[in-house]
PDB file of C-alpha atoms in Angstrom:
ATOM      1  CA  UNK A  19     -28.397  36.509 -35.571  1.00 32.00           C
ATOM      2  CA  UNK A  20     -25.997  38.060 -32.909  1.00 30.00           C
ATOM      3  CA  UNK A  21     -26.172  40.846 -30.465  1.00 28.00           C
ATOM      4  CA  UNK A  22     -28.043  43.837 -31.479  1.00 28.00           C
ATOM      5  CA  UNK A  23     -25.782  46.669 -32.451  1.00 28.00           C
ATOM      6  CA  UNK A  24     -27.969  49.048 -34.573  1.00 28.00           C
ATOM      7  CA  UNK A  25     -26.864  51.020 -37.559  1.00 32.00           C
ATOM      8  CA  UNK A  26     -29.084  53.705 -38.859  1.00 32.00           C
ATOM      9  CA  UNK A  27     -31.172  52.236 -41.050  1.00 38.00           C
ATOM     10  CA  UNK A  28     -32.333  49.808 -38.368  1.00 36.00           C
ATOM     11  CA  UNK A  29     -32.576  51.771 -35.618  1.00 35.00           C
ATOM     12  CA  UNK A  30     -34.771  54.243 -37.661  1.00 37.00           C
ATOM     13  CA  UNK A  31     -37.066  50.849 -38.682  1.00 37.00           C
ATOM     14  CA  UNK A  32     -37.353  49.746 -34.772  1.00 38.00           C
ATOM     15  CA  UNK A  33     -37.915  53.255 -34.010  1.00 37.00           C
ATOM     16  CA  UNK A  34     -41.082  52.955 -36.474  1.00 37.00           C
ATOM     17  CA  UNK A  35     -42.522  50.429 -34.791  1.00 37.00           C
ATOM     18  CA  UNK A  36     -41.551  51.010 -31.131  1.00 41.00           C
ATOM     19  CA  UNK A  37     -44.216  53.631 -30.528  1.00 37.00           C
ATOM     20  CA  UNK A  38     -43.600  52.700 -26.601  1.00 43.00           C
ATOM     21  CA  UNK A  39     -40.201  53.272 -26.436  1.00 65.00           C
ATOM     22  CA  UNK A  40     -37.767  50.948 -24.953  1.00 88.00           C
ATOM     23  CA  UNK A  41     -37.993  49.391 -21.223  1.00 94.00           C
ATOM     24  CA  UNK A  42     -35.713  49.721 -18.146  1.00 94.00           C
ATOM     25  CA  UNK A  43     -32.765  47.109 -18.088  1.00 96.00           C
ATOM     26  CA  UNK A  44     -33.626  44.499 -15.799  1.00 96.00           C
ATOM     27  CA  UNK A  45     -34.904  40.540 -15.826  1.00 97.00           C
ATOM     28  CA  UNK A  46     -38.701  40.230 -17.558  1.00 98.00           C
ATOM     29  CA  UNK A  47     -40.818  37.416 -18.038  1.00 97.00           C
ATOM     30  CA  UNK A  48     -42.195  37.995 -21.879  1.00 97.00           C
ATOM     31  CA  UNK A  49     -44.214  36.165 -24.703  1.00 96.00           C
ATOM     32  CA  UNK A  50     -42.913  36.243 -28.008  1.00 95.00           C
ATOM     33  CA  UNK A  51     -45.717  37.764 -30.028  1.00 95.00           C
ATOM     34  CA  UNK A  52     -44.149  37.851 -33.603  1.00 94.00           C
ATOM     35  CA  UNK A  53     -41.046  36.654 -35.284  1.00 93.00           C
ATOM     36  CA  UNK A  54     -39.782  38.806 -38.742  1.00 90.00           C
ATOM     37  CA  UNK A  55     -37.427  38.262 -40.950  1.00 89.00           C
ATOM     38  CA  UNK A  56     -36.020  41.985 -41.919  1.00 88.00           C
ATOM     39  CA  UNK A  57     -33.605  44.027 -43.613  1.00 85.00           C
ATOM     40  CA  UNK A  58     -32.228  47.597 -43.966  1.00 82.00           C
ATOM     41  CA  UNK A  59     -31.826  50.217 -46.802  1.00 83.00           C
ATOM     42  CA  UNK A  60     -28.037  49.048 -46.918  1.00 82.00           C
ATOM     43  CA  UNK A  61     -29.049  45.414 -47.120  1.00 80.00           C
ATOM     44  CA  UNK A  62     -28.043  43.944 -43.377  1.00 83.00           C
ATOM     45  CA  UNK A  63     -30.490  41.513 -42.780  1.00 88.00           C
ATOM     46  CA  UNK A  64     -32.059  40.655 -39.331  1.00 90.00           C
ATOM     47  CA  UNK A  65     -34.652  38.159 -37.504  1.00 92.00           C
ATOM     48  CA  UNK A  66     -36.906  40.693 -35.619  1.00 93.00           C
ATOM     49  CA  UNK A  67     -38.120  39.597 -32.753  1.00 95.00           C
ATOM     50  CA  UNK A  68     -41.293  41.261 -31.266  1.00 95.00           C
ATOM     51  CA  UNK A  69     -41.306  40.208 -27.056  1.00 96.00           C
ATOM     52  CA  UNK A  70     -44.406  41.518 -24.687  1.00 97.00           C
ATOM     53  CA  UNK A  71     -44.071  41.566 -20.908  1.00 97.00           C
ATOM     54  CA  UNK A  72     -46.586  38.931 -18.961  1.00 97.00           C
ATOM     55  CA  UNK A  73     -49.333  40.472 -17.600  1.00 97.00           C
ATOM     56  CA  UNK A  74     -50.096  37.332 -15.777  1.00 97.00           C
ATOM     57  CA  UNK A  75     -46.427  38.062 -13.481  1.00 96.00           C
ATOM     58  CA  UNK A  76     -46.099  40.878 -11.154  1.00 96.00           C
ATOM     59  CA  UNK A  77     -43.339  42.638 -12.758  1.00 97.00           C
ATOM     60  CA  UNK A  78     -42.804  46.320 -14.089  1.00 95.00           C
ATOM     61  CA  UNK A  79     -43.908  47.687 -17.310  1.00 95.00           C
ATOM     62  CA  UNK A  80     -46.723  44.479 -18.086  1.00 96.00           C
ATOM     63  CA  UNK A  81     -47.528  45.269 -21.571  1.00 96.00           C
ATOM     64  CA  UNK A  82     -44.904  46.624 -22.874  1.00 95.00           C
ATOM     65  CA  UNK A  83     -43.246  45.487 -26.581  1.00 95.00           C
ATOM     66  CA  UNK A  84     -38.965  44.842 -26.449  1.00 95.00           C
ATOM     67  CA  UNK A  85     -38.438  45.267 -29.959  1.00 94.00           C
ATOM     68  CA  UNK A  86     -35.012  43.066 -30.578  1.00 94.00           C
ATOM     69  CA  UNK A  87     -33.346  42.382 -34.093  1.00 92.00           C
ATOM     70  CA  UNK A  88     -30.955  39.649 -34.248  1.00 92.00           C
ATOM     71  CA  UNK A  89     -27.972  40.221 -37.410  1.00 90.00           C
ATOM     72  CA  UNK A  90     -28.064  37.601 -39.545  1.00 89.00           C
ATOM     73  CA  UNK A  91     -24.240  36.222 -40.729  1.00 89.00           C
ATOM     74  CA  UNK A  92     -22.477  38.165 -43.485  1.00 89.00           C
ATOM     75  CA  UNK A  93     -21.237  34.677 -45.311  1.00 89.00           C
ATOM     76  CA  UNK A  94     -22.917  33.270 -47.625  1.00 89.00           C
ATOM     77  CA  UNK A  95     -25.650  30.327 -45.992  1.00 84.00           C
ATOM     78  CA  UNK A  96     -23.151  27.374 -47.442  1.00 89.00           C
ATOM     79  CA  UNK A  97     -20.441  29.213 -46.109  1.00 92.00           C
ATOM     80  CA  UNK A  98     -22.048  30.119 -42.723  1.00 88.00           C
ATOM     81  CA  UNK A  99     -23.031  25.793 -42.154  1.00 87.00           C
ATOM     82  CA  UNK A 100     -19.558  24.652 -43.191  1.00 92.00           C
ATOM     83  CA  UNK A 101     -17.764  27.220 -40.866  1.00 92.00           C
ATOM     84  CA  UNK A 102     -20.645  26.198 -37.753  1.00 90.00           C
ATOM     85  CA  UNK A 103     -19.925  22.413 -38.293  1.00 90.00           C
ATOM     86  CA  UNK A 104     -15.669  23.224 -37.689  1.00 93.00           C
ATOM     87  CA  UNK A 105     -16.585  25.532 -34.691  1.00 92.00           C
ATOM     88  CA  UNK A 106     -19.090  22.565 -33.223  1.00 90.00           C
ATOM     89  CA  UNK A 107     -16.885  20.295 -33.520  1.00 92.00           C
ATOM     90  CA  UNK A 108     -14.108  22.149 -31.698  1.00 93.00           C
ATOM     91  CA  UNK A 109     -16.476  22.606 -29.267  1.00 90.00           C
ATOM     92  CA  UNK A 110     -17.632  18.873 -28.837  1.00 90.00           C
ATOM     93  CA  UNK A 111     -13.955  18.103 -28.913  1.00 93.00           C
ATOM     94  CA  UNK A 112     -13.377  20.716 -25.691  1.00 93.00           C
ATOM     95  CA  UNK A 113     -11.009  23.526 -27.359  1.00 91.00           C
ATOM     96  CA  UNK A 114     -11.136  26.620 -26.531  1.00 91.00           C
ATOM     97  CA  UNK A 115      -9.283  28.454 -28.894  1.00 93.00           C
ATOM     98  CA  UNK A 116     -10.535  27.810 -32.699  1.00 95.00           C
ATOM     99  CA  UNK A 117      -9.134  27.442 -35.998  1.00 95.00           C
ATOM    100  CA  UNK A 118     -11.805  30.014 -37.874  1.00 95.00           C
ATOM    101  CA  UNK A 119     -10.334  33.737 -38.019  1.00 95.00           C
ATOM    102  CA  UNK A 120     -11.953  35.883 -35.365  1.00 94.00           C
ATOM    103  CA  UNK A 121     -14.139  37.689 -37.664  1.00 95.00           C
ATOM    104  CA  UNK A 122     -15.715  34.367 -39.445  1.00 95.00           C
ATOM    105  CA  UNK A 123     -16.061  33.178 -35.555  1.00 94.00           C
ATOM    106  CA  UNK A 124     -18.258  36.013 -34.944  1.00 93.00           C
ATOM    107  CA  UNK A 125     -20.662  35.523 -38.094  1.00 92.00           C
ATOM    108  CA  UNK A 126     -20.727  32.050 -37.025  1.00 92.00           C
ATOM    109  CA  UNK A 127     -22.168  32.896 -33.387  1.00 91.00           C
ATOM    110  CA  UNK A 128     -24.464  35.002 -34.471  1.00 88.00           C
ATOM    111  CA  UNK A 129     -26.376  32.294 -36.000  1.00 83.00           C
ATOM    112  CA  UNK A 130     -25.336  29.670 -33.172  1.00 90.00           C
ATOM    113  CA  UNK A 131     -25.545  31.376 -30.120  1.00 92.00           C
ATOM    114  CA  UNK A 132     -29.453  32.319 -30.755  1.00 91.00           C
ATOM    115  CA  UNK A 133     -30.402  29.086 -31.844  1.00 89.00           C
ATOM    116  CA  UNK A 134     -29.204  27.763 -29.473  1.00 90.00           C
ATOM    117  CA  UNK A 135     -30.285  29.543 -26.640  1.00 92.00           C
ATOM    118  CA  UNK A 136     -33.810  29.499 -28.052  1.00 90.00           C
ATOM    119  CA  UNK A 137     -33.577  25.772 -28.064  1.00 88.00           C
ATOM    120  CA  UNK A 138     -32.116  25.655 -24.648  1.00 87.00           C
ATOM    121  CA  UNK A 139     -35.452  27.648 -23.374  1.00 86.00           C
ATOM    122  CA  UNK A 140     -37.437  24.718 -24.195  1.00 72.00           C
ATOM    123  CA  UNK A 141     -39.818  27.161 -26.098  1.00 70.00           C
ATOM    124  CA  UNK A 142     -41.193  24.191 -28.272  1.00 66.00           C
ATOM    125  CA  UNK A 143     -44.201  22.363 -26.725  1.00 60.00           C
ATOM    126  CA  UNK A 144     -43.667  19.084 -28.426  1.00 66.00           C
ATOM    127  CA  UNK A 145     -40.297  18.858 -27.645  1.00 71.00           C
ATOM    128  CA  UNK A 146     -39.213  19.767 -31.357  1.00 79.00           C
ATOM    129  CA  UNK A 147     -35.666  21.123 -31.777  1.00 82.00           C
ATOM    130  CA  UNK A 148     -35.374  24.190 -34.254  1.00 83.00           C
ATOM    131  CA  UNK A 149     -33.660  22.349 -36.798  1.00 81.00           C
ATOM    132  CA  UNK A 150     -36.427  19.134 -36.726  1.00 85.00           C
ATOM    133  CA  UNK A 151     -38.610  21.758 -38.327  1.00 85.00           C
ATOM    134  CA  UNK A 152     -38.895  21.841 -42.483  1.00 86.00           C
ATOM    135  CA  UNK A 153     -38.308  25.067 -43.050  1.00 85.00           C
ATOM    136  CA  UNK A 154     -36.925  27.962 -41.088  1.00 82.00           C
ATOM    137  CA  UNK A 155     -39.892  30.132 -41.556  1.00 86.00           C
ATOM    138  CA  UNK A 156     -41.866  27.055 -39.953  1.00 87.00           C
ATOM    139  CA  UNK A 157     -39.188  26.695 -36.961  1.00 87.00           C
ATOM    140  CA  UNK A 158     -39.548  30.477 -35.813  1.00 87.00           C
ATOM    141  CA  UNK A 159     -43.290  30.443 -36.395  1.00 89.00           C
ATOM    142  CA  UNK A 160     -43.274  27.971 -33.649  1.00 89.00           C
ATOM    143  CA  UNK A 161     -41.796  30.296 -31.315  1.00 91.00           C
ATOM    144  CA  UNK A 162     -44.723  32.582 -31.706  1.00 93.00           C
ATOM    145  CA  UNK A 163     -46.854  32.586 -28.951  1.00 92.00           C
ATOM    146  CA  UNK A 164     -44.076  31.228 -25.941  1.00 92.00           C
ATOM    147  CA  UNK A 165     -42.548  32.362 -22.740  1.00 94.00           C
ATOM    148  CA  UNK A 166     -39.689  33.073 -21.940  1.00 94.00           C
ATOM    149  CA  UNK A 167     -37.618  34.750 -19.447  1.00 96.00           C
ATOM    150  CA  UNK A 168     -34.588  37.492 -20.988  1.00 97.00           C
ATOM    151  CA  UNK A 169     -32.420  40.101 -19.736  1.00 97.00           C
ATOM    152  CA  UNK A 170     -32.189  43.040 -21.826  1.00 97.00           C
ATOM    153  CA  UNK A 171     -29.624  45.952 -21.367  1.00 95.00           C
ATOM    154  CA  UNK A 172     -30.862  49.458 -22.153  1.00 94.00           C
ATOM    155  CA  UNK A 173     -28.884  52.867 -23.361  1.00 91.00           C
ATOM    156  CA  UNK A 174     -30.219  56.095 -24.476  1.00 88.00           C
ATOM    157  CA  UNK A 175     -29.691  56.659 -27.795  1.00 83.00           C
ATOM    158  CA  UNK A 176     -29.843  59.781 -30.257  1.00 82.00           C
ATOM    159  CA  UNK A 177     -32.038  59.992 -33.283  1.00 79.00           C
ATOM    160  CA  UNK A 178     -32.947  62.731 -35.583  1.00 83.00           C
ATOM    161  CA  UNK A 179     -32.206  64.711 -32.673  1.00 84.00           C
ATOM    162  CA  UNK A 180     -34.748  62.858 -30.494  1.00 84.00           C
ATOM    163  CA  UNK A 181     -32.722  60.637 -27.369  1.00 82.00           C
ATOM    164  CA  UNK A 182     -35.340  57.479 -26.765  1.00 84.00           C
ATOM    165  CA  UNK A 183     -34.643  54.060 -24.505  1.00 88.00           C
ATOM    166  CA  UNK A 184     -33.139  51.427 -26.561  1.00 89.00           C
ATOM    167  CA  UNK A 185     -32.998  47.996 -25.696  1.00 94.00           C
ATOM    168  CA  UNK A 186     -30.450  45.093 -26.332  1.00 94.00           C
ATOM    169  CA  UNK A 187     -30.375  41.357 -26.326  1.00 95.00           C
ATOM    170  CA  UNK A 188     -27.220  38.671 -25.959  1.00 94.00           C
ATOM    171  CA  UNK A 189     -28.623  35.677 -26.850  1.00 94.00           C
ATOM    172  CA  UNK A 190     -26.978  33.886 -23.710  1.00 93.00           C
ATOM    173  CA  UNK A 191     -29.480  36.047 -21.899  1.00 96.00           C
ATOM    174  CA  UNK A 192     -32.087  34.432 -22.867  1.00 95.00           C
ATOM    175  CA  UNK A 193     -33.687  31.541 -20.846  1.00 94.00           C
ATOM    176  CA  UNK A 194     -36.145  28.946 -19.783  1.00 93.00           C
ATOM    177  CA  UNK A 195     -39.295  31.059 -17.986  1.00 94.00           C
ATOM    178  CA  UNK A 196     -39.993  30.476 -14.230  1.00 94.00           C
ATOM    179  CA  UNK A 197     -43.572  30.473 -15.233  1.00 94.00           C
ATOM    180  CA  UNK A 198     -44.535  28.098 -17.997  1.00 92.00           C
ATOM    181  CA  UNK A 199     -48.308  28.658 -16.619  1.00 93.00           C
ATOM    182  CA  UNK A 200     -49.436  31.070 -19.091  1.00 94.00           C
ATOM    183  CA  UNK A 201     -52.287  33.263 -18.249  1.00 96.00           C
ATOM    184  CA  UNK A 202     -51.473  36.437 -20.001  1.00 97.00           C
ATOM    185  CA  UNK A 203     -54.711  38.463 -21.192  1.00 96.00           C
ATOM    186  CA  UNK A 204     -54.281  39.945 -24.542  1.00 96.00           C
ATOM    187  CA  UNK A 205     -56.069  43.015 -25.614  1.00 90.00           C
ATOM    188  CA  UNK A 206     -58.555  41.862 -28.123  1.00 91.00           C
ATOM    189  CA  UNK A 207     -57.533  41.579 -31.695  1.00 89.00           C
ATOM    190  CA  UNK A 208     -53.548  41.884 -30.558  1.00 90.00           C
ATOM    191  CA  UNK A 209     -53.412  38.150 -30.064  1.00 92.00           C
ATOM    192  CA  UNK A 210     -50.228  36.977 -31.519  1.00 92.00           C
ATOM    193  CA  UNK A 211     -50.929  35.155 -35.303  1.00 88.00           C
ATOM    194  CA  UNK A 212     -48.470  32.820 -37.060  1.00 84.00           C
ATOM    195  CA  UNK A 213     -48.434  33.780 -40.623  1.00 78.00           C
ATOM    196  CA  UNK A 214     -49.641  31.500 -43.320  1.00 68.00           C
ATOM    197  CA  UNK A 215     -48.104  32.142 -46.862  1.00 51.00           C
ATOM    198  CA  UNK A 216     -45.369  31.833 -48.960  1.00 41.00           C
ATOM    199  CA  UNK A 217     -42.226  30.738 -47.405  1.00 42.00           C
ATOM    200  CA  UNK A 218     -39.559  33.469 -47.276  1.00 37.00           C
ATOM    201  CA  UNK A 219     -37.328  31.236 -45.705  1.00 38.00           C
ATOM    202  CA  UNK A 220     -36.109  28.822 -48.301  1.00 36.00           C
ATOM    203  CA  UNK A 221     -33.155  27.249 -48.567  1.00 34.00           C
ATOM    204  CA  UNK A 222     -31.196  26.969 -51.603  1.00 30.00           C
ATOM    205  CA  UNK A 223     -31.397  22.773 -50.930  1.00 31.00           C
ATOM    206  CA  UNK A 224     -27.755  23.052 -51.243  1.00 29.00           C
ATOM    207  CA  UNK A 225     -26.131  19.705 -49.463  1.00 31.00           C
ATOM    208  CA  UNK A 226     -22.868  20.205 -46.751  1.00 30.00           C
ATOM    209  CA  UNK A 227     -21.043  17.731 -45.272  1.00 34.00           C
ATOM    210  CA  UNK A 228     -22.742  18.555 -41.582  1.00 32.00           C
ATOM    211  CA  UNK A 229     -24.676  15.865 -39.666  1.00 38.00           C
ATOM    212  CA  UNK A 230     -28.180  17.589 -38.726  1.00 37.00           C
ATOM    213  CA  UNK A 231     -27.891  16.420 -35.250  1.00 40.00           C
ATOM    214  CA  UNK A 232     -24.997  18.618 -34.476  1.00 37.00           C
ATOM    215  CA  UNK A 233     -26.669  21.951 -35.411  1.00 37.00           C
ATOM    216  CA  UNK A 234     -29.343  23.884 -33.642  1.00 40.00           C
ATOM    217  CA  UNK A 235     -31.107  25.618 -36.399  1.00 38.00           C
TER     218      UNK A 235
END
């Protein structure tokens, strides 16, 4: 789940669905009104995050939807845990340069870095961590609903000959909000709704050698 870098088949998806367009860059105060898990015609495979801009906070474009995917990692989901336990423990142990090859380093962040920012954001009202959670489906249906505060970047960017606003996400840019107060009125039936359903989230159960205290998803 890294930094959005859109090939075509996504960008034509977001485009879909961002009837608004995309928003200036700048610093918004948002509410995350639906989480998605998603994935192109070629088969890349994204968490699709759906953020609206507090109407409750005097701050530009109130309303508005940031549409922002987040890639999934390329390696396989054993292979993706085994590789984040080496790189955490690195970490915990104060290196800075890392014994994974720079391109498994940067599948491995994509899934770190957001969890761990989201975590970091405090988005969970009973204190839950995103990994304390069953299932992954249920740990980003709990994010549905909460504030934060993120900094998006935004380019213009050429479609079927049409140039439209897009926005872009680094996870690191993502943090607590300044106003946990939430009176944000929603247009009526637009209220965000966790799904209820089959879980599309499943893991294959398959055990690693990773304590669950040192991961934040």
């Amino acid at each position: 789940m890294g930094f959005l870098d859109f090939d075509t088949d996504a960008l034509a998806e977001v485009q879909q669905t961002n009837t608004r367009g995309g928003v200036p860059a700048g610093v918004y105060e948002v509410i995350i009104k639906s989480v998605q898990e998603r994935a192109t015609n070629s088969g890349s495979e994204n968490t699709n995050f759906d953020f609206v801009i507090r109407n409750d906070i005097q701050q530009p474009r109130q309303n508005a939807h940031i549409f922002i995917p987040f890639w999934h990692s390329k390696l396989e989901e054993k292979e993706t845990q085994q590789k984040t336990g080496l790189y955490i423990s690195e970490l915990k142990a104060g290196k800075t340069t890392f014994s994974l090859s720079e391109s498994d380093l940067k599948e491995v962040k994509k899934e770190f870095n957001l969890a761990s920012a989201l975590n970091n954001a405090h988005l969970n009202t009973d204190g839950k961590a995103l990994r304390e959670f069953n299932t992954k489906e249920e740990a980003m249906n709990s994010l549905i609903g909460k504030p934060l505060r993120i900094k998006v970047s935004a380019r213009d960017n050429e479609y079927n000959g049409e140039t439209t606003v897009q926005n872009s996400l680094f996870p690191n840019n993502i943090t607590k909000t300044s106003a946990p107060q939430v009176n944000h009125t929603w247009e009526a039936g637009k209220e965000p709704v966790v799904p209820s359903g089959s879980n599309p989230f499943a893991n294959s159960g398959t055990e690693v050698d990773i304590s669950d205290a040192d991961l934040p998803f």
